[in-house]
GROMACS .gro file of C-alpha atoms in nm:
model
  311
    1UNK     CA    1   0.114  -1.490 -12.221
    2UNK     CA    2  -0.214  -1.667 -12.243
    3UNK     CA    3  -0.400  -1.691 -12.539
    4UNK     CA    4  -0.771  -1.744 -12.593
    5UNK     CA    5  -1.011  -1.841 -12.869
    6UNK     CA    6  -1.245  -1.572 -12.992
    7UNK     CA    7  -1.552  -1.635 -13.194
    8UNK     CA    8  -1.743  -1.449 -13.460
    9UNK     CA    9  -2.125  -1.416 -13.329
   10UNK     CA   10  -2.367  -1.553 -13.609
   11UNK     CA   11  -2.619  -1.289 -13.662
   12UNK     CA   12  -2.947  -1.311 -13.642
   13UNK     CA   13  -2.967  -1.202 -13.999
   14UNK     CA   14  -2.756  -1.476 -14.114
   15UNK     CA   15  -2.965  -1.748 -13.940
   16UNK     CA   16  -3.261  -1.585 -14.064
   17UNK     CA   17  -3.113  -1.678 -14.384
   18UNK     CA   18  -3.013  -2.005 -14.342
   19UNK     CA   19  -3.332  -2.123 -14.181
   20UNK     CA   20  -3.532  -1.995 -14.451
   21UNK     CA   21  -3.306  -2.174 -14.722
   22UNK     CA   22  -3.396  -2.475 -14.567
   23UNK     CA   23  -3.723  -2.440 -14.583
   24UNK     CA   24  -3.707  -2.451 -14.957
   25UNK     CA   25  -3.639  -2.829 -14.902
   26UNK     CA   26  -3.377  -2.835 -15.146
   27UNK     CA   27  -3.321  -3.228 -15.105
   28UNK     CA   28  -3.661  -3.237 -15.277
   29UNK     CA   29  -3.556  -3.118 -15.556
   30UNK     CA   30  -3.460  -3.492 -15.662
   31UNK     CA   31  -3.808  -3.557 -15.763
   32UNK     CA   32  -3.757  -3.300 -16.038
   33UNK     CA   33  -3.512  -3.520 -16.177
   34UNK     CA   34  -3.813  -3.673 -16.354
   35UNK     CA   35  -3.816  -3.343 -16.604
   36UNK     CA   36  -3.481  -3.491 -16.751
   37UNK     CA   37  -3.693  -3.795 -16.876
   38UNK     CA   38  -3.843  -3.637 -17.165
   39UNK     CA   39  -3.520  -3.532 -17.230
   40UNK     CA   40  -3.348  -3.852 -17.271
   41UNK     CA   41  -3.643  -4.052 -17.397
   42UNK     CA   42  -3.672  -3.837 -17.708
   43UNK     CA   43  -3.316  -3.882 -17.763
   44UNK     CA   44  -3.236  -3.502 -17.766
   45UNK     CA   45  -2.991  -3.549 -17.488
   46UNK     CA   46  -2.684  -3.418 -17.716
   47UNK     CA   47  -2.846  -3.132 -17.858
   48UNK     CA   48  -2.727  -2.814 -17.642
   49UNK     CA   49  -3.041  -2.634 -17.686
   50UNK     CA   50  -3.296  -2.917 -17.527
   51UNK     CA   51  -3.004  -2.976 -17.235
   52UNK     CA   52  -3.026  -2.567 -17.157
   53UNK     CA   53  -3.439  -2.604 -17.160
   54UNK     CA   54  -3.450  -2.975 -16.949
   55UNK     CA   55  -3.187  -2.751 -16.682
   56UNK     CA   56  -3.412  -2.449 -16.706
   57UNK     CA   57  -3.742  -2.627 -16.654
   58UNK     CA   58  -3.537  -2.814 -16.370
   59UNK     CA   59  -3.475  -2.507 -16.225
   60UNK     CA   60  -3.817  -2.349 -16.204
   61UNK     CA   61  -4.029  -2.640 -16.147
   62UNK     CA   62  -3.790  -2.652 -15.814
   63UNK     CA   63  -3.871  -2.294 -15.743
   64UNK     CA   64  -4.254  -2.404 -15.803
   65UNK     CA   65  -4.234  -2.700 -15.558
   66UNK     CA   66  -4.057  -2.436 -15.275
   67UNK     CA   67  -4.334  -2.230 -15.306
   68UNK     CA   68  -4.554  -2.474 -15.271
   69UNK     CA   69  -4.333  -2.615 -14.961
   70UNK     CA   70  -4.373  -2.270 -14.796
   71UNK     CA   71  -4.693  -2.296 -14.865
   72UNK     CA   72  -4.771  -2.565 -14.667
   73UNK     CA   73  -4.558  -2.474 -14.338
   74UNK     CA   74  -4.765  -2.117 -14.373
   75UNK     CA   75  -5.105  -2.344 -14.383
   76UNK     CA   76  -4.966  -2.685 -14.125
   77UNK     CA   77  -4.820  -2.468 -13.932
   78UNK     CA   78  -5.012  -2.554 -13.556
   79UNK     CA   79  -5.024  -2.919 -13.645
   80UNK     CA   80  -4.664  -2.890 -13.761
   81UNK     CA   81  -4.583  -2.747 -13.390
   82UNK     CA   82  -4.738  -3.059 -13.266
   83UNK     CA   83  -4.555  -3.317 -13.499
   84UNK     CA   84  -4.246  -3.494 -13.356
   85UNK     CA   85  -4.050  -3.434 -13.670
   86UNK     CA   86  -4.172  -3.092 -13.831
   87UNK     CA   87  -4.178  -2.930 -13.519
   88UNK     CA   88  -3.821  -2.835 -13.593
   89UNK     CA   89  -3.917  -2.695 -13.916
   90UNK     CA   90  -3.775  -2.336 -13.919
   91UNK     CA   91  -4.123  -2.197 -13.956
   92UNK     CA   92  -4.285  -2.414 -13.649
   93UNK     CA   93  -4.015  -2.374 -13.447
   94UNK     CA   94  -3.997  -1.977 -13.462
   95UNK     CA   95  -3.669  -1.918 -13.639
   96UNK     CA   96  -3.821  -1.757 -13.920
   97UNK     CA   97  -4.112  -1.499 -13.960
   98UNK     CA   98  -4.429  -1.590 -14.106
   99UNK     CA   99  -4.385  -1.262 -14.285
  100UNK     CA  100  -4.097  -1.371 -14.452
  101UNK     CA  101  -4.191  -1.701 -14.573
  102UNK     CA  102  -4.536  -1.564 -14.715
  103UNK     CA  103  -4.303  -1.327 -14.907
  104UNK     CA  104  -4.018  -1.549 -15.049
  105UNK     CA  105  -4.342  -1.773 -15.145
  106UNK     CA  106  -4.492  -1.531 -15.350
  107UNK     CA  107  -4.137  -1.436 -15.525
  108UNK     CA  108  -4.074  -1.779 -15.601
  109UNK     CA  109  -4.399  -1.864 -15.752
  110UNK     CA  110  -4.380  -1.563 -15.947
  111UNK     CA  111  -4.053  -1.634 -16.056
  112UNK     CA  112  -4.143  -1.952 -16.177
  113UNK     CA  113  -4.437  -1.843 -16.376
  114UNK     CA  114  -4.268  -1.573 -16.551
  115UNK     CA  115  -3.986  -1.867 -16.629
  116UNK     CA  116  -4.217  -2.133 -16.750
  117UNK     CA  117  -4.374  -1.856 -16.973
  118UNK     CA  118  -4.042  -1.803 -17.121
  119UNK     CA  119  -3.981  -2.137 -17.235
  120UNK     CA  120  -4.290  -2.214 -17.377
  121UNK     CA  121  -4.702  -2.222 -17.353
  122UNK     CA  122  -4.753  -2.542 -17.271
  123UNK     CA  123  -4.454  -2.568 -16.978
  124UNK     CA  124  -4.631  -2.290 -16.841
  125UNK     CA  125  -4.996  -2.415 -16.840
  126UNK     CA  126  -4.804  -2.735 -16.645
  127UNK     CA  127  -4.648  -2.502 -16.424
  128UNK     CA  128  -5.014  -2.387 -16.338
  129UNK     CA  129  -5.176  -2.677 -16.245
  130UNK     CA  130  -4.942  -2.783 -16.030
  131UNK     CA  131  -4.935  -2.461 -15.828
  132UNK     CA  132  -5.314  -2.471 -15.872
  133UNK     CA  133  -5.339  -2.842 -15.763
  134UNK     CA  134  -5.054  -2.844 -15.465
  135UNK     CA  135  -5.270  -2.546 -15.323
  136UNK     CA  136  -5.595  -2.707 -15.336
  137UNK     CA  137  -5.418  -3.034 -15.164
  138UNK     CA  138  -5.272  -2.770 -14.896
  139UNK     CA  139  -5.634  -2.679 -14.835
  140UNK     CA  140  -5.877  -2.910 -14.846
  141UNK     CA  141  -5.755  -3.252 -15.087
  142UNK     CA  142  -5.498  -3.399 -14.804
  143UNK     CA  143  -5.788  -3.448 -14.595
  144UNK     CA  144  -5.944  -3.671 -14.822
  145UNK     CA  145  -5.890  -4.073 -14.820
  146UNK     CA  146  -5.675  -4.238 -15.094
  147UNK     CA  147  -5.691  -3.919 -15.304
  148UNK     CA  148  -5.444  -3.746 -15.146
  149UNK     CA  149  -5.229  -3.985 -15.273
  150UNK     CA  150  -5.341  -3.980 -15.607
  151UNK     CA  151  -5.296  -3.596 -15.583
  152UNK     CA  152  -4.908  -3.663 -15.477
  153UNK     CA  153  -4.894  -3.886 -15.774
  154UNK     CA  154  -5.025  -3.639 -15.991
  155UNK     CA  155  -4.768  -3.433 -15.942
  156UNK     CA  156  -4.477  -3.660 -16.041
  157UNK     CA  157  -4.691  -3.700 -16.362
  158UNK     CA  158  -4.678  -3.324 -16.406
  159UNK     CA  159  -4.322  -3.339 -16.366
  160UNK     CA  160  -4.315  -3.585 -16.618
  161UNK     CA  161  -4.546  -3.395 -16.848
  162UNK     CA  162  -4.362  -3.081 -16.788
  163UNK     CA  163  -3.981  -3.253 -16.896
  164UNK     CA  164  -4.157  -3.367 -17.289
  165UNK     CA  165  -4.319  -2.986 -17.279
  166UNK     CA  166  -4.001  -2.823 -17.223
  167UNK     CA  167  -3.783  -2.985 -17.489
  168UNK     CA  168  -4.122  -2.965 -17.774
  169UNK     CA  169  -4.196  -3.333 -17.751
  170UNK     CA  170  -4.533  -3.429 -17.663
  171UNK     CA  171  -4.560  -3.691 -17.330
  172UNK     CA  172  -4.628  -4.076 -17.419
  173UNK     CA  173  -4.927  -4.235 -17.239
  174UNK     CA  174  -4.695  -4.500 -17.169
  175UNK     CA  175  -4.466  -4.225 -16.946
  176UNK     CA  176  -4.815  -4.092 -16.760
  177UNK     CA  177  -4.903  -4.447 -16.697
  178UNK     CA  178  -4.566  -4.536 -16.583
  179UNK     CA  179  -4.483  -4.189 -16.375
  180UNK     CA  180  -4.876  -4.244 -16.177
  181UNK     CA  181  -4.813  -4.645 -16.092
  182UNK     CA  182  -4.481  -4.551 -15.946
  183UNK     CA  183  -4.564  -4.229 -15.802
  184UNK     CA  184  -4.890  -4.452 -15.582
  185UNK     CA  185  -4.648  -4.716 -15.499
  186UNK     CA  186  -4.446  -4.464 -15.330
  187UNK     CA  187  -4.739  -4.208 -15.219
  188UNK     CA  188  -4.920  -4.554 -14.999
  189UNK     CA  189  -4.527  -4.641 -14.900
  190UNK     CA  190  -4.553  -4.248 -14.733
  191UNK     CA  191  -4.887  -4.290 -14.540
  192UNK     CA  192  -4.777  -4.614 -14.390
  193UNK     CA  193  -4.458  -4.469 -14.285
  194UNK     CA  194  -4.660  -4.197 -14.101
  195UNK     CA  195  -4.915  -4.437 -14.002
  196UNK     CA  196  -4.648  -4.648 -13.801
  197UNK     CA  197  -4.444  -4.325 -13.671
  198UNK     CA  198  -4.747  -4.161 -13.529
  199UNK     CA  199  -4.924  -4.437 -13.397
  200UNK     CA  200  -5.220  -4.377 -13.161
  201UNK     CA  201  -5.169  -3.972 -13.237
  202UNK     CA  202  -5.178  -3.996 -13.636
  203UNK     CA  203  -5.537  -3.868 -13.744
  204UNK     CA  204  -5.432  -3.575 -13.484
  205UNK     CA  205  -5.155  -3.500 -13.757
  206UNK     CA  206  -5.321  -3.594 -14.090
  207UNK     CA  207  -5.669  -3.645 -14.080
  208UNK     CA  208  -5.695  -3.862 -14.331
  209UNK     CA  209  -5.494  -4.110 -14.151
  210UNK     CA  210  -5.801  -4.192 -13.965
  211UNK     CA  211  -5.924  -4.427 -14.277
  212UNK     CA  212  -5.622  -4.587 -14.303
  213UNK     CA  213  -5.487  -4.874 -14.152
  214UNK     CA  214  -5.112  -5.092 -14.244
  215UNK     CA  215  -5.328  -5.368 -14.417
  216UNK     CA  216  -5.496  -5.140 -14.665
  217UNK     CA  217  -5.223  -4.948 -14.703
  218UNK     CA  218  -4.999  -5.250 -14.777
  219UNK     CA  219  -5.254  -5.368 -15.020
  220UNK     CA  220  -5.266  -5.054 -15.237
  221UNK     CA  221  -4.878  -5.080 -15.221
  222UNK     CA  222  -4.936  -5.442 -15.388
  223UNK     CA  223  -5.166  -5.322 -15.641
  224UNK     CA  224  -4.936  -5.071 -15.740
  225UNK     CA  225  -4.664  -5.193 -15.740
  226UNK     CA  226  -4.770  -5.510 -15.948
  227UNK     CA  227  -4.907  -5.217 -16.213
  228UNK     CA  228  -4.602  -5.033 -16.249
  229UNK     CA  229  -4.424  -5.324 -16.346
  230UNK     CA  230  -4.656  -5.486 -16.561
  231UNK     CA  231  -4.704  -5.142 -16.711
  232UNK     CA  232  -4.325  -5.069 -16.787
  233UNK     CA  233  -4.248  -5.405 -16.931
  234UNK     CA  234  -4.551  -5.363 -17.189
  235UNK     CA  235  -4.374  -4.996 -17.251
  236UNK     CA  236  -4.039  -5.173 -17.305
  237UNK     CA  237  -4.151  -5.423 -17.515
  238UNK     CA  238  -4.425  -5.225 -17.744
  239UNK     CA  239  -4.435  -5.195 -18.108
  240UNK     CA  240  -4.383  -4.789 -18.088
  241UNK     CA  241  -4.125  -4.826 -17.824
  242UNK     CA  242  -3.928  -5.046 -18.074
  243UNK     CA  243  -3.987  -4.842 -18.377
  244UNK     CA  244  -3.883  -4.553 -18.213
  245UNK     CA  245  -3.540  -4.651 -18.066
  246UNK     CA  246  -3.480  -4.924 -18.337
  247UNK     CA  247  -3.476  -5.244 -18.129
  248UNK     CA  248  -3.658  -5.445 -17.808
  249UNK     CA  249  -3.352  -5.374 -17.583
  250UNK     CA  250  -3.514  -5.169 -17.345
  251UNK     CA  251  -3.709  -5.486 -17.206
  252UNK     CA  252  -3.307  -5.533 -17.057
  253UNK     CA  253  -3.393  -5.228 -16.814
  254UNK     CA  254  -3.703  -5.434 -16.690
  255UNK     CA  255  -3.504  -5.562 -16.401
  256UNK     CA  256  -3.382  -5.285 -16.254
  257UNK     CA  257  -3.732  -5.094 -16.236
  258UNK     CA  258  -3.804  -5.418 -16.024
  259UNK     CA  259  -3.520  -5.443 -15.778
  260UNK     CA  260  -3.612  -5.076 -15.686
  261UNK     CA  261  -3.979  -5.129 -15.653
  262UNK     CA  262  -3.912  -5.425 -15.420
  263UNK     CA  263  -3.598  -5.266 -15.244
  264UNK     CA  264  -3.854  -4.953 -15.155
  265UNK     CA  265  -4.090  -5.183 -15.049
  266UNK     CA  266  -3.849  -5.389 -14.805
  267UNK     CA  267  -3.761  -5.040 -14.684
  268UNK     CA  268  -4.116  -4.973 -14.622
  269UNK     CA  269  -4.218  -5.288 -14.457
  270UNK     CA  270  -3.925  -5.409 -14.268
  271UNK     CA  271  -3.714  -5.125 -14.190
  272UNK     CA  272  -4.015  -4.877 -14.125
  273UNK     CA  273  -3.820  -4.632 -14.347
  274UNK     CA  274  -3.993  -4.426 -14.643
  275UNK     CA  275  -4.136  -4.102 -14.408
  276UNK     CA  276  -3.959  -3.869 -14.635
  277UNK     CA  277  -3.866  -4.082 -14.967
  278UNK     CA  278  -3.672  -3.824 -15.113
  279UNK     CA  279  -3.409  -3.859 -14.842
  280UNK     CA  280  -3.458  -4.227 -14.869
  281UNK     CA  281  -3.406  -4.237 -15.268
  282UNK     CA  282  -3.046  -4.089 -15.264
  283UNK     CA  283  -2.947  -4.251 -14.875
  284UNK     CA  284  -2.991  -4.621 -14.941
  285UNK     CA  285  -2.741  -4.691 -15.152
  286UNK     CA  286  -2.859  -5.023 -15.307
  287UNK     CA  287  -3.122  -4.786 -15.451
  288UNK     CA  288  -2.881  -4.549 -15.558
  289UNK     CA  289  -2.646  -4.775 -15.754
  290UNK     CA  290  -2.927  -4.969 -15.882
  291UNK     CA  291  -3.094  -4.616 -16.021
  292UNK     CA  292  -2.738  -4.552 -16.177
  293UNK     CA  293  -2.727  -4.857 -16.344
  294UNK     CA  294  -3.118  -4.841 -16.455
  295UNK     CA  295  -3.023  -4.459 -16.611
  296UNK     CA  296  -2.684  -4.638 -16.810
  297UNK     CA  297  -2.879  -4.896 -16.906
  298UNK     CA  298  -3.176  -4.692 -17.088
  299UNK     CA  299  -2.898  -4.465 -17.203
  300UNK     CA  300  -2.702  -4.701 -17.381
  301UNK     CA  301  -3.092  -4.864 -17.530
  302UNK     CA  302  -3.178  -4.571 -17.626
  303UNK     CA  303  -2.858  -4.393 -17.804
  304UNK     CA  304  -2.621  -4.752 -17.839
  305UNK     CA  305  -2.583  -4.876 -18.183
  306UNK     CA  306  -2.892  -5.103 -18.311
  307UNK     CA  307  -2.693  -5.387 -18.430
  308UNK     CA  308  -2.528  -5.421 -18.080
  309UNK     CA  309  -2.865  -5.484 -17.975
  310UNK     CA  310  -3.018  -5.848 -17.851
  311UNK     CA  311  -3.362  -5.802 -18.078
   0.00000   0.00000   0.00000
């Protein structure tokens, strides 16, 4: 008797499915991670309540930022046909309707708003701008030289932002300041990366790669970089840092926020990685462990005993 293999065809209603689930870009959810900062900064992060919001705003600033990802394969999508990575996009490379997307778009967004408005007024007018501002960046902003990068930065500062709103703390000027210098060092890391991928064909892809060139883009990189940690070592070591967690022991972190920015700029400029830095962030894992031990480190700063502590 012979025996043969059968198997199950996938519909096309299945694959429908899948493809448009990964347009959501659910890997890009790690940047949301940032919400959790306000969280564990204003040492709430053992009350149940302010753990169920941080989750929550999580949650729908993720279903925001897949809106806003649909968003942009409905707008890129002939130039994204053209590109040698998006191209296989599920929208560019016809596995998914445009019909569909502009729907699940709308669902989410709404879905996030009627969230945000849940939790509390000021989440919500967060949640707004950076619908309001991804949109405008869609259109017209990423077109623009060096402030489409400040636009990408401003939205890890929203994120930022949006973490304090949602557990009813208000956002230090020391976490904006921090959140922006980081968020440009790795915003100039991205247009390099695309700068070196595309070569000769890059202002065919992103206009705005036109005014940009490796050595400018290395030198913002510098700039910023030197800012974010100059500006996170004066955080660590300020007078309301210390009064607020009861000792100078968060200077100890210092060194890891270092390591990373120079790891991520090795990355950048000698392995030509960084194109999508939210793959990269959770990949390398010398970035990985050292954001572990950066996390345990502020953890134990921030919620260790005081007399444990070096100053």
């Amino acid at each position: 008797m012979s025996t043969h293999s059968t198997t199950l065809p996938i519909s096309s209603s299945t694959r429908a499915t899948h493809a448009l689930a990964k347009s959501l870009r659910p890997h890009q959810w790690v940047k949301n991670a940032l919400l959790f900062g306000g969280l564990i900064f204003s040492q709430q992060m053992f009350d149940p309540l302010a753990v169920a919001f941080s989750v929550q705003a999580f949650l729908l600033f993720s279903l925001a930022a897949s809106s806003i990802y649909l968003f942009n394969d409905l707008n890129d999508l002939e130039e994204d046909r053209l590109h040698p990575t998006k191209k296989h996009r599920p929208l560019a490379a016809g596995q998914i309707s445009s019909g569909a997307v502009g729907t699940t778009m709308l669902c989410l967004a709404t879905a996030s708003l009627v969230g945000a408005a849940l939790i509390n007024a000021r989440f919500l007018t967060v949640v707004v701008l950076y619908l309001l501002m991804n949109v405008a960046y869609s259109v017209r902003l990423k077109h623009v030289v060096i402030l489409d990068v400040m636009i990408i930065a401003l939205g890890f500062v929203l994120r930022a932002i949006a973490g304090a709103f949602a557990v009813g703390v208000v956002a230090s000027p020391w976490l904006v300041l921090c959140t922006l210098t980081l968020a440009l060092v790795v915003g100039f890391g991205k247009r390099r990366n695309e700068l070196c991928v595309l070569q000769e064909e890059s202002s065919n892809h992103r206009s705005c790669l036109e005014g940009y060139s490796t050595h400018f883009l290395d030198l913002m990189m510098t700039i910023s970089a030197g800012a974010a940690v100059v500006t996170y070592a004066l955080y660590t070591m300020s007078d309301l840092t210390a009064e607020r967690f009861g000792s100078r022991a968060l200077v100890l972190t210092t060194p890891f926020v270092i390591y990373g920015i120079f790891r991520y700029l090795y990355l950048i400029r000698m392995k030509a990685e960084g194109g999508d830095p939210s793959r990269l962030f959770v990949k390398d894992l010398p970035i990985l462990i050292n954001g572990v031990l950066w996390l345990l480190a502020c953890a134990f700063c921030v919620y260790g005993p005081t007399e444990w502590m070096p100053w």
